[in-house]
Amino acid sequence: MYKAKAYAVASATSPFTSTSISRRDPTDHDVQIEILFCGICHSDLHQARNEWSGMMPTVYPCVPGHEIVGRVTKVGSAVKKFKPGDLAAVGCLVDSDGTCPECKAGFEQFCPNMTLTYNFPDKNSGGVTYGGYSDSIVVTEHFVLKVPTNLDLAGTAPLLCAGITTYSPMRHWGVTKGKKVGVVGLGGLGHMGVKFAHAFGAHTVVFTTSPAKKDDALRLGADEVVISKNADEMAKHAGSFDFILDAVAADHDINAYIQMLRRDGNITMVGAPEKPLPVSVFGLIFARRSFSGSLIGGIAETQEMLDFCGKHNITSDVEVIPIQKLNEAYERLAKSDVKYRFSIDMASLKSE
């Protein structure tokens, strides 16, 4: 074991403070990574404040962070894909059983025995996993990803969650050139959805409640912007979409967007509203539409996504902060006061 610097919360109401945590020494199949940037996901805030206590209670002290980009510093003797000095990334998963049908199919995110990057039982230490708000991490080679060298690292970090969360359902539902795709909500997830839909060649339409976001949506790659509060604008697009990505985590009328789908169209939720959304079944039945959800992606698909981003020069729009501004960033995140993700420069941790 060795000591690593980190920022942690001690309770649901505590601020983040500097601390040290124990990391395992690399074994034969492990990769040790110096963390250069770590994105801040909204789920980090939920976990830090124990807002998912019913489903996933937080174990304190908690070190969040599952959007990790860094440089390899050490590898185990059996590691084949990485060497010291390589750029590397780690997302939401750091382990799975590798033997279940989900793992064998490349869907490690659905493995019943997966290990999340933080606040999850750690099979190695017997404690809990600690995430990327730290200067280093040790991860099994299979769960470490290669980073295209042409990408900005600060903007690459959020791809490990926001990127794969929006890329995966678009790939699954066949978003390509000639398709009409809608993105509901222009936030941390939604802005990545727009970038991917545009890069896939789809006619991309952003649905937003805020007219002030129109120019930014067009800048990000949208072909059209629909103000969802405007009934006339909504009516013009009824029954015309092949696929809609819904990235809204607040309560909203999902049926209004189901009506936007053409026959056999699909709407996929990647936002996670706290309360169930009432769904009118007739809206699905009469055009054989479907309503589904999606959770991040498997390791192979996440690597595919990173390679796609390298080819198309896609990164997240980020505001880079030192780790000393973490508490301020959380306050702003709770108010949706960021365009569109925070990325922590971990060089700032060296001064602690």
Short mmCIF file of C-alpha atoms in Angstrom, two decimals:
data_model
loop_
_atom_site.label_atom_id
_atom_site.label_comp_id
_atom_site.label_asym_id
_atom_site.label_seq_id
_atom_site.Cartn_x
_atom_site.Cartn_y
_atom_site.Cartn_z
CA MET A 1 0.00 0.00 0.00
CA TYR A 2 1.05 3.60 -0.50
CA LYS A 3 -0.37 6.98 0.46
CA ALA A 4 -1.98 9.26 -2.15
CA LYS A 5 -3.14 12.84 -1.80
CA ALA A 6 -6.88 13.39 -2.25
CA TYR A 7 -9.86 15.59 -1.49
CA ALA A 8 -12.66 13.95 0.48
CA VAL A 9 -15.92 14.70 2.29
CA ALA A 10 -16.38 13.36 5.81
CA SER A 11 -20.20 13.60 5.86
CA ALA A 12 -23.17 14.68 3.77
CA THR A 13 -22.89 18.24 5.08
CA SER A 14 -19.11 18.56 5.25
CA PRO A 15 -16.99 20.55 2.77
CA PHE A 16 -14.24 18.87 0.79
CA THR A 17 -10.89 18.94 2.54
CA SER A 18 -7.40 17.76 1.74
CA THR A 19 -6.50 14.30 3.05
CA SER A 20 -4.43 11.22 2.28
CA ILE A 21 -5.80 7.83 1.28
CA SER A 22 -4.32 4.36 0.88
CA ARG A 23 -3.91 2.90 -2.60
CA ARG A 24 -2.76 -0.63 -3.37
CA ASP A 25 0.63 -1.22 -4.91
CA PRO A 26 0.32 -2.40 -8.53
CA THR A 27 0.04 -6.17 -8.93
CA ASP A 28 0.95 -8.07 -12.10
CA HIS A 29 -2.15 -6.93 -14.02
CA ASP A 30 -2.39 -3.38 -12.64
CA VAL A 31 -1.67 0.05 -14.08
CA GLN A 32 -0.69 2.95 -11.82
CA ILE A 33 -1.73 6.35 -13.14
CA GLU A 34 -0.76 9.89 -12.17
CA ILE A 35 -4.06 11.74 -12.47
CA LEU A 36 -3.76 14.93 -14.52
CA PHE A 37 -7.44 15.94 -14.83
CA CYS A 38 -10.68 14.71 -13.32
CA GLY A 39 -14.11 15.84 -14.42
CA ILE A 40 -16.90 16.62 -11.98
CA CYS A 41 -20.09 14.69 -12.71
CA HIS A 42 -23.45 15.60 -11.20
CA SER A 43 -23.55 12.11 -9.70
CA ASP A 44 -20.45 13.12 -7.70
CA LEU A 45 -22.57 15.75 -6.00
CA HIS A 46 -25.37 13.26 -5.31
CA GLN A 47 -22.90 10.80 -3.79
CA ALA A 48 -21.01 13.37 -1.73
CA ARG A 49 -24.26 14.61 -0.23
CA ASN A 50 -25.73 11.12 0.22
CA GLU A 51 -28.71 12.03 -1.95
CA TRP A 52 -28.94 8.45 -3.24
CA SER A 53 -29.09 6.97 0.26
CA GLY A 54 -31.98 4.68 -0.59
CA MET A 55 -30.22 3.12 -3.57
CA MET A 56 -26.51 3.67 -2.96
CA PRO A 57 -25.73 5.04 0.50
CA THR A 58 -22.48 6.95 0.75
CA VAL A 59 -19.66 5.55 2.84
CA TYR A 60 -17.52 8.29 4.37
CA PRO A 61 -14.90 9.51 3.90
CA CYS A 62 -15.85 9.72 0.22
CA VAL A 63 -13.46 10.59 -2.61
CA PRO A 64 -15.57 11.03 -5.79
CA GLY A 65 -14.45 11.23 -9.40
CA HIS A 66 -14.96 8.83 -12.33
CA GLU A 67 -13.83 10.99 -15.25
CA ILE A 68 -10.11 10.42 -14.99
CA VAL A 69 -7.31 11.23 -17.42
CA GLY A 70 -3.65 10.82 -16.54
CA ARG A 71 -0.24 9.41 -17.34
CA VAL A 72 0.95 5.88 -16.61
CA THR A 73 3.72 5.79 -13.99
CA LYS A 74 4.03 2.04 -13.33
CA VAL A 75 2.71 -1.20 -14.80
CA GLY A 76 2.60 -4.78 -13.55
CA SER A 77 4.65 -7.53 -15.15
CA ALA A 78 1.68 -8.97 -17.06
CA VAL A 79 0.43 -5.66 -18.48
CA LYS A 80 0.63 -5.59 -22.28
CA LYS A 81 -1.26 -2.51 -23.50
CA PHE A 82 0.42 0.21 -21.44
CA LYS A 83 3.87 1.39 -20.51
CA PRO A 84 5.10 4.22 -18.28
CA GLY A 85 4.59 7.58 -19.96
CA ASP A 86 1.44 6.59 -21.87
CA LEU A 87 -1.70 8.69 -21.59
CA ALA A 88 -4.50 6.71 -19.96
CA ALA A 89 -8.06 7.13 -18.75
CA VAL A 90 -10.43 5.53 -16.25
CA GLY A 91 -14.20 5.86 -16.25
CA CYS A 92 -17.02 4.71 -14.00
CA LEU A 93 -15.89 1.09 -13.63
CA VAL A 94 -12.70 -0.41 -12.21
CA ASP A 95 -13.63 -4.09 -12.04
CA SER A 96 -16.22 -6.76 -12.90
CA ASP A 97 -16.37 -10.54 -12.62
CA GLY A 98 -15.40 -11.07 -16.28
CA THR A 99 -17.32 -14.34 -16.45
CA CYS A 100 -21.02 -13.43 -16.52
CA PRO A 101 -22.98 -13.16 -19.80
CA GLU A 102 -22.89 -9.34 -19.60
CA CYS A 103 -19.10 -9.22 -19.30
CA LYS A 104 -18.63 -11.78 -22.06
CA ALA A 105 -20.84 -9.66 -24.31
CA GLY A 106 -18.79 -6.52 -23.56
CA PHE A 107 -21.39 -4.95 -21.27
CA GLU A 108 -19.38 -4.72 -18.06
CA GLN A 109 -21.61 -1.83 -16.95
CA PHE A 110 -24.42 -4.37 -16.42
CA CYS A 111 -22.31 -6.96 -14.59
CA PRO A 112 -24.02 -7.91 -11.31
CA ASN A 113 -20.59 -7.99 -9.67
CA MET A 114 -19.11 -4.80 -11.12
CA THR A 115 -17.04 -2.42 -9.01
CA LEU A 116 -17.64 1.31 -9.43
CA THR A 117 -14.71 3.69 -9.34
CA TYR A 118 -15.69 5.18 -5.99
CA ASN A 119 -18.00 4.59 -3.02
CA PHE A 120 -18.26 0.89 -3.81
CA PRO A 121 -17.05 -2.24 -1.99
CA ASP A 122 -13.39 -2.74 -2.92
CA LYS A 123 -12.59 -6.42 -3.53
CA ASN A 124 -8.88 -5.72 -3.09
CA SER A 125 -8.77 -3.72 0.13
CA GLY A 126 -11.96 -4.86 1.77
CA GLY A 127 -12.95 -1.21 2.21
CA VAL A 128 -14.47 1.11 -0.39
CA THR A 129 -13.11 2.44 -3.66
CA TYR A 130 -11.77 5.98 -3.90
CA GLY A 131 -12.15 8.02 -7.07
CA GLY A 132 -10.28 10.54 -9.13
CA TYR A 133 -10.15 13.56 -6.82
CA SER A 134 -6.66 12.30 -6.07
CA ASP A 135 -3.13 12.47 -7.39
CA SER A 136 -3.02 8.81 -8.47
CA ILE A 137 -4.98 5.62 -8.89
CA VAL A 138 -4.25 1.91 -9.47
CA VAL A 139 -6.59 0.01 -11.80
CA THR A 140 -6.65 -3.42 -13.45
CA GLU A 141 -5.41 -3.13 -17.05
CA HIS A 142 -8.72 -4.22 -18.62
CA PHE A 143 -10.44 -1.14 -17.20
CA VAL A 144 -7.79 1.35 -18.34
CA LEU A 145 -8.35 3.15 -21.65
CA LYS A 146 -6.04 4.70 -24.20
CA VAL A 147 -6.34 8.46 -24.80
CA PRO A 148 -5.86 9.91 -28.30
CA THR A 149 -2.80 12.16 -28.15
CA ASN A 150 -4.39 14.96 -30.18
CA LEU A 151 -7.13 15.73 -27.65
CA ASP A 152 -7.08 18.41 -24.96
CA LEU A 153 -6.78 16.46 -21.71
CA ALA A 154 -8.95 18.75 -19.58
CA GLY A 155 -11.79 18.40 -22.09
CA THR A 156 -11.19 14.67 -22.50
CA ALA A 157 -11.83 13.82 -18.83
CA PRO A 158 -15.66 14.24 -18.98
CA LEU A 159 -15.80 11.93 -21.99
CA LEU A 160 -15.32 9.05 -19.54
CA CYS A 161 -18.87 9.56 -18.24
CA ALA A 162 -20.76 12.30 -20.10
CA GLY A 163 -19.20 11.18 -23.38
CA ILE A 164 -19.90 7.46 -23.22
CA THR A 165 -23.33 8.02 -21.62
CA THR A 166 -24.49 9.89 -24.73
CA TYR A 167 -22.43 8.03 -27.34
CA SER A 168 -23.59 4.53 -26.38
CA PRO A 169 -27.36 4.91 -26.94
CA MET A 170 -26.79 6.71 -30.23
CA ARG A 171 -24.67 3.81 -31.45
CA HIS A 172 -27.17 1.27 -30.14
CA TRP A 173 -30.13 2.91 -31.89
CA GLY A 174 -28.29 3.44 -35.15
CA VAL A 175 -27.81 7.21 -35.34
CA THR A 176 -26.22 7.90 -38.73
CA LYS A 177 -26.33 10.33 -41.62
CA GLY A 178 -29.88 10.84 -42.84
CA LYS A 179 -31.47 10.30 -39.41
CA LYS A 180 -33.28 13.04 -37.49
CA VAL A 181 -32.12 13.19 -33.88
CA GLY A 182 -33.38 15.25 -30.98
CA VAL A 183 -31.50 16.15 -27.80
CA VAL A 184 -33.60 17.25 -24.82
CA GLY A 185 -31.72 19.52 -22.45
CA LEU A 186 -28.47 21.35 -23.09
CA GLY A 187 -26.32 20.63 -20.07
CA GLY A 188 -23.32 18.45 -19.28
CA LEU A 189 -24.83 15.41 -20.99
CA GLY A 190 -26.90 17.22 -23.60
CA HIS A 191 -24.03 19.24 -25.05
CA MET A 192 -22.12 16.01 -25.67
CA GLY A 193 -25.20 14.50 -27.28
CA VAL A 194 -25.33 17.39 -29.71
CA LYS A 195 -21.66 17.00 -30.61
CA PHE A 196 -22.01 13.26 -31.23
CA ALA A 197 -25.24 13.49 -33.21
CA HIS A 198 -23.65 16.14 -35.42
CA ALA A 199 -20.48 14.07 -35.89
CA PHE A 200 -22.57 11.02 -36.84
CA GLY A 201 -24.07 13.14 -39.62
CA ALA A 202 -27.62 13.27 -38.24
CA HIS A 203 -29.93 16.25 -38.59
CA THR A 204 -29.69 17.44 -35.00
CA VAL A 205 -32.41 19.32 -33.13
CA VAL A 206 -32.05 20.63 -29.59
CA PHE A 207 -35.10 20.93 -27.34
CA THR A 208 -34.66 23.51 -24.61
CA THR A 209 -36.87 25.59 -22.33
CA SER A 210 -34.40 28.48 -22.56
CA PRO A 211 -34.29 30.74 -25.65
CA ALA A 212 -30.93 32.03 -24.34
CA LYS A 213 -29.35 28.66 -25.17
CA LYS A 214 -30.18 28.80 -28.88
CA ASP A 215 -26.90 30.33 -30.06
CA ASP A 216 -24.83 27.91 -28.02
CA ALA A 217 -26.79 24.93 -29.31
CA LEU A 218 -26.09 26.01 -32.88
CA ARG A 219 -22.40 26.53 -32.05
CA LEU A 220 -22.19 23.00 -30.67
CA GLY A 221 -23.55 21.52 -33.90
CA ALA A 222 -27.35 21.69 -33.76
CA ASP A 223 -29.15 22.28 -37.06
CA GLU A 224 -32.30 23.55 -35.33
CA VAL A 225 -33.38 24.62 -31.86
CA VAL A 226 -36.92 24.12 -30.57
CA ILE A 227 -38.18 26.03 -27.55
CA SER A 228 -40.17 23.28 -25.88
CA LYS A 229 -42.54 25.71 -24.16
CA ASN A 230 -43.72 26.89 -27.58
CA ALA A 231 -46.59 24.62 -28.66
CA ASP A 232 -46.43 25.77 -32.29
CA GLU A 233 -42.71 24.98 -32.56
CA MET A 234 -43.28 21.56 -31.03
CA ALA A 235 -46.21 20.82 -33.35
CA LYS A 236 -44.05 21.44 -36.44
CA HIS A 237 -41.83 18.49 -35.49
CA ALA A 238 -44.50 16.01 -34.38
CA GLY A 239 -43.94 12.45 -35.60
CA SER A 240 -40.63 13.21 -37.34
CA PHE A 241 -37.74 11.96 -35.18
CA ASP A 242 -35.89 8.67 -35.55
CA PHE A 243 -34.24 9.02 -32.16
CA ILE A 244 -34.40 11.37 -29.19
CA LEU A 245 -31.87 11.52 -26.36
CA ASP A 246 -33.43 12.86 -23.16
CA ALA A 247 -30.76 14.28 -20.85
CA VAL A 248 -33.08 16.05 -18.40
CA ALA A 249 -32.85 14.99 -14.75
CA ALA A 250 -35.76 17.14 -13.57
CA ASP A 251 -39.46 16.33 -13.73
CA HIS A 252 -40.84 16.98 -17.25
CA ASP A 253 -43.51 15.81 -19.67
CA ILE A 254 -41.98 12.83 -21.43
CA ASN A 255 -45.15 12.28 -23.46
CA ALA A 256 -44.59 15.53 -25.35
CA TYR A 257 -41.33 14.06 -26.69
CA ILE A 258 -42.76 10.60 -27.36
CA GLN A 259 -45.18 12.34 -29.73
CA MET A 260 -42.17 13.74 -31.60
CA LEU A 261 -41.12 10.24 -32.70
CA ARG A 262 -41.94 8.74 -36.07
CA ARG A 263 -43.04 5.11 -36.43
CA ASP A 264 -40.49 2.82 -34.76
CA GLY A 265 -38.69 5.81 -33.29
CA ASN A 266 -37.00 5.57 -29.91
CA ILE A 267 -36.49 7.94 -27.01
CA THR A 268 -33.74 7.02 -24.54
CA MET A 269 -33.37 8.47 -21.05
CA VAL A 270 -29.87 9.28 -19.83
CA GLY A 271 -31.06 11.92 -17.40
CA ALA A 272 -32.33 10.43 -14.14
CA PRO A 273 -35.33 12.31 -12.67
CA GLU A 274 -35.83 11.69 -8.98
CA LYS A 275 -39.52 10.79 -9.39
CA PRO A 276 -41.08 8.38 -11.91
CA LEU A 277 -42.27 9.93 -15.18
CA PRO A 278 -45.89 9.18 -16.14
CA VAL A 279 -45.94 7.59 -19.60
CA SER A 280 -48.99 7.44 -21.85
CA VAL A 281 -48.86 3.93 -23.31
CA PHE A 282 -51.07 4.94 -26.22
CA GLY A 283 -48.32 7.27 -27.42
CA LEU A 284 -46.10 4.21 -27.78
CA ILE A 285 -48.64 1.71 -29.10
CA PHE A 286 -50.00 3.66 -32.03
CA ALA A 287 -46.68 4.14 -33.79
CA ARG A 288 -44.69 1.21 -32.35
CA ARG A 289 -42.46 3.73 -30.60
CA SER A 290 -40.16 2.67 -27.79
CA PHE A 291 -39.01 4.28 -24.55
CA SER A 292 -35.76 3.08 -22.98
CA GLY A 293 -32.82 3.94 -20.78
CA SER A 294 -29.06 3.61 -21.08
CA LEU A 295 -26.17 3.39 -18.61
CA ILE A 296 -22.65 4.50 -19.63
CA GLY A 297 -21.04 1.80 -21.83
CA GLY A 298 -18.78 -1.23 -21.75
CA ILE A 299 -15.01 -0.96 -21.85
CA ALA A 300 -14.66 -1.78 -25.57
CA GLU A 301 -17.37 0.73 -26.49
CA THR A 302 -15.79 3.38 -24.28
CA GLN A 303 -12.50 2.90 -26.11
CA GLU A 304 -14.40 3.12 -29.41
CA MET A 305 -15.90 6.40 -28.22
CA LEU A 306 -12.50 7.84 -27.30
CA ASP A 307 -11.09 6.82 -30.69
CA PHE A 308 -14.09 8.41 -32.41
CA CYS A 309 -13.47 11.62 -30.44
CA GLY A 310 -9.82 11.55 -31.49
CA LYS A 311 -10.80 11.19 -35.14
CA HIS A 312 -13.38 14.00 -34.98
CA ASN A 313 -11.55 16.18 -32.42
CA ILE A 314 -14.43 16.05 -29.95
CA THR A 315 -13.99 17.03 -26.32
CA SER A 316 -16.28 18.35 -23.64
CA ASP A 317 -16.63 22.10 -23.12
CA VAL A 318 -15.04 22.59 -19.72
CA GLU A 319 -14.19 25.15 -17.10
CA VAL A 320 -10.85 24.14 -15.61
CA ILE A 321 -10.51 24.71 -11.87
CA PRO A 322 -7.87 24.05 -9.20
CA ILE A 323 -8.93 21.48 -6.65
CA GLN A 324 -8.96 24.19 -3.97
CA LYS A 325 -12.14 25.56 -5.65
CA LEU A 326 -13.96 22.23 -5.40
CA ASN A 327 -16.51 23.39 -2.82
CA GLU A 328 -17.32 26.48 -4.85
CA ALA A 329 -17.70 24.31 -7.96
CA TYR A 330 -20.20 22.06 -6.17
CA GLU A 331 -22.28 25.07 -5.14
CA ARG A 332 -22.32 26.25 -8.74
CA LEU A 333 -23.05 22.77 -10.09
CA ALA A 334 -26.12 22.55 -7.86
CA LYS A 335 -27.34 25.74 -9.59
CA SER A 336 -26.39 24.47 -13.08
CA ASP A 337 -23.92 27.35 -13.26
CA VAL A 338 -21.32 25.81 -15.58
CA LYS A 339 -20.81 25.46 -19.34
CA TYR A 340 -20.75 22.55 -19.51
CA ARG A 341 -18.52 20.56 -17.16
CA PHE A 342 -15.92 21.32 -14.52
CA SER A 343 -12.52 19.68 -15.00
CA ILE A 344 -10.10 19.68 -12.06
CA ASP A 345 -6.44 20.37 -12.83
CA MET A 346 -4.76 17.91 -10.50
CA ALA A 347 -1.45 19.75 -10.68
CA SER A 348 -3.05 22.02 -8.08
CA LEU A 349 -3.08 19.12 -5.61
CA LYS A 350 0.72 19.12 -5.47
CA SER A 351 0.66 22.33 -3.42
CA GLU A 352 -1.34 20.68 -0.64
#
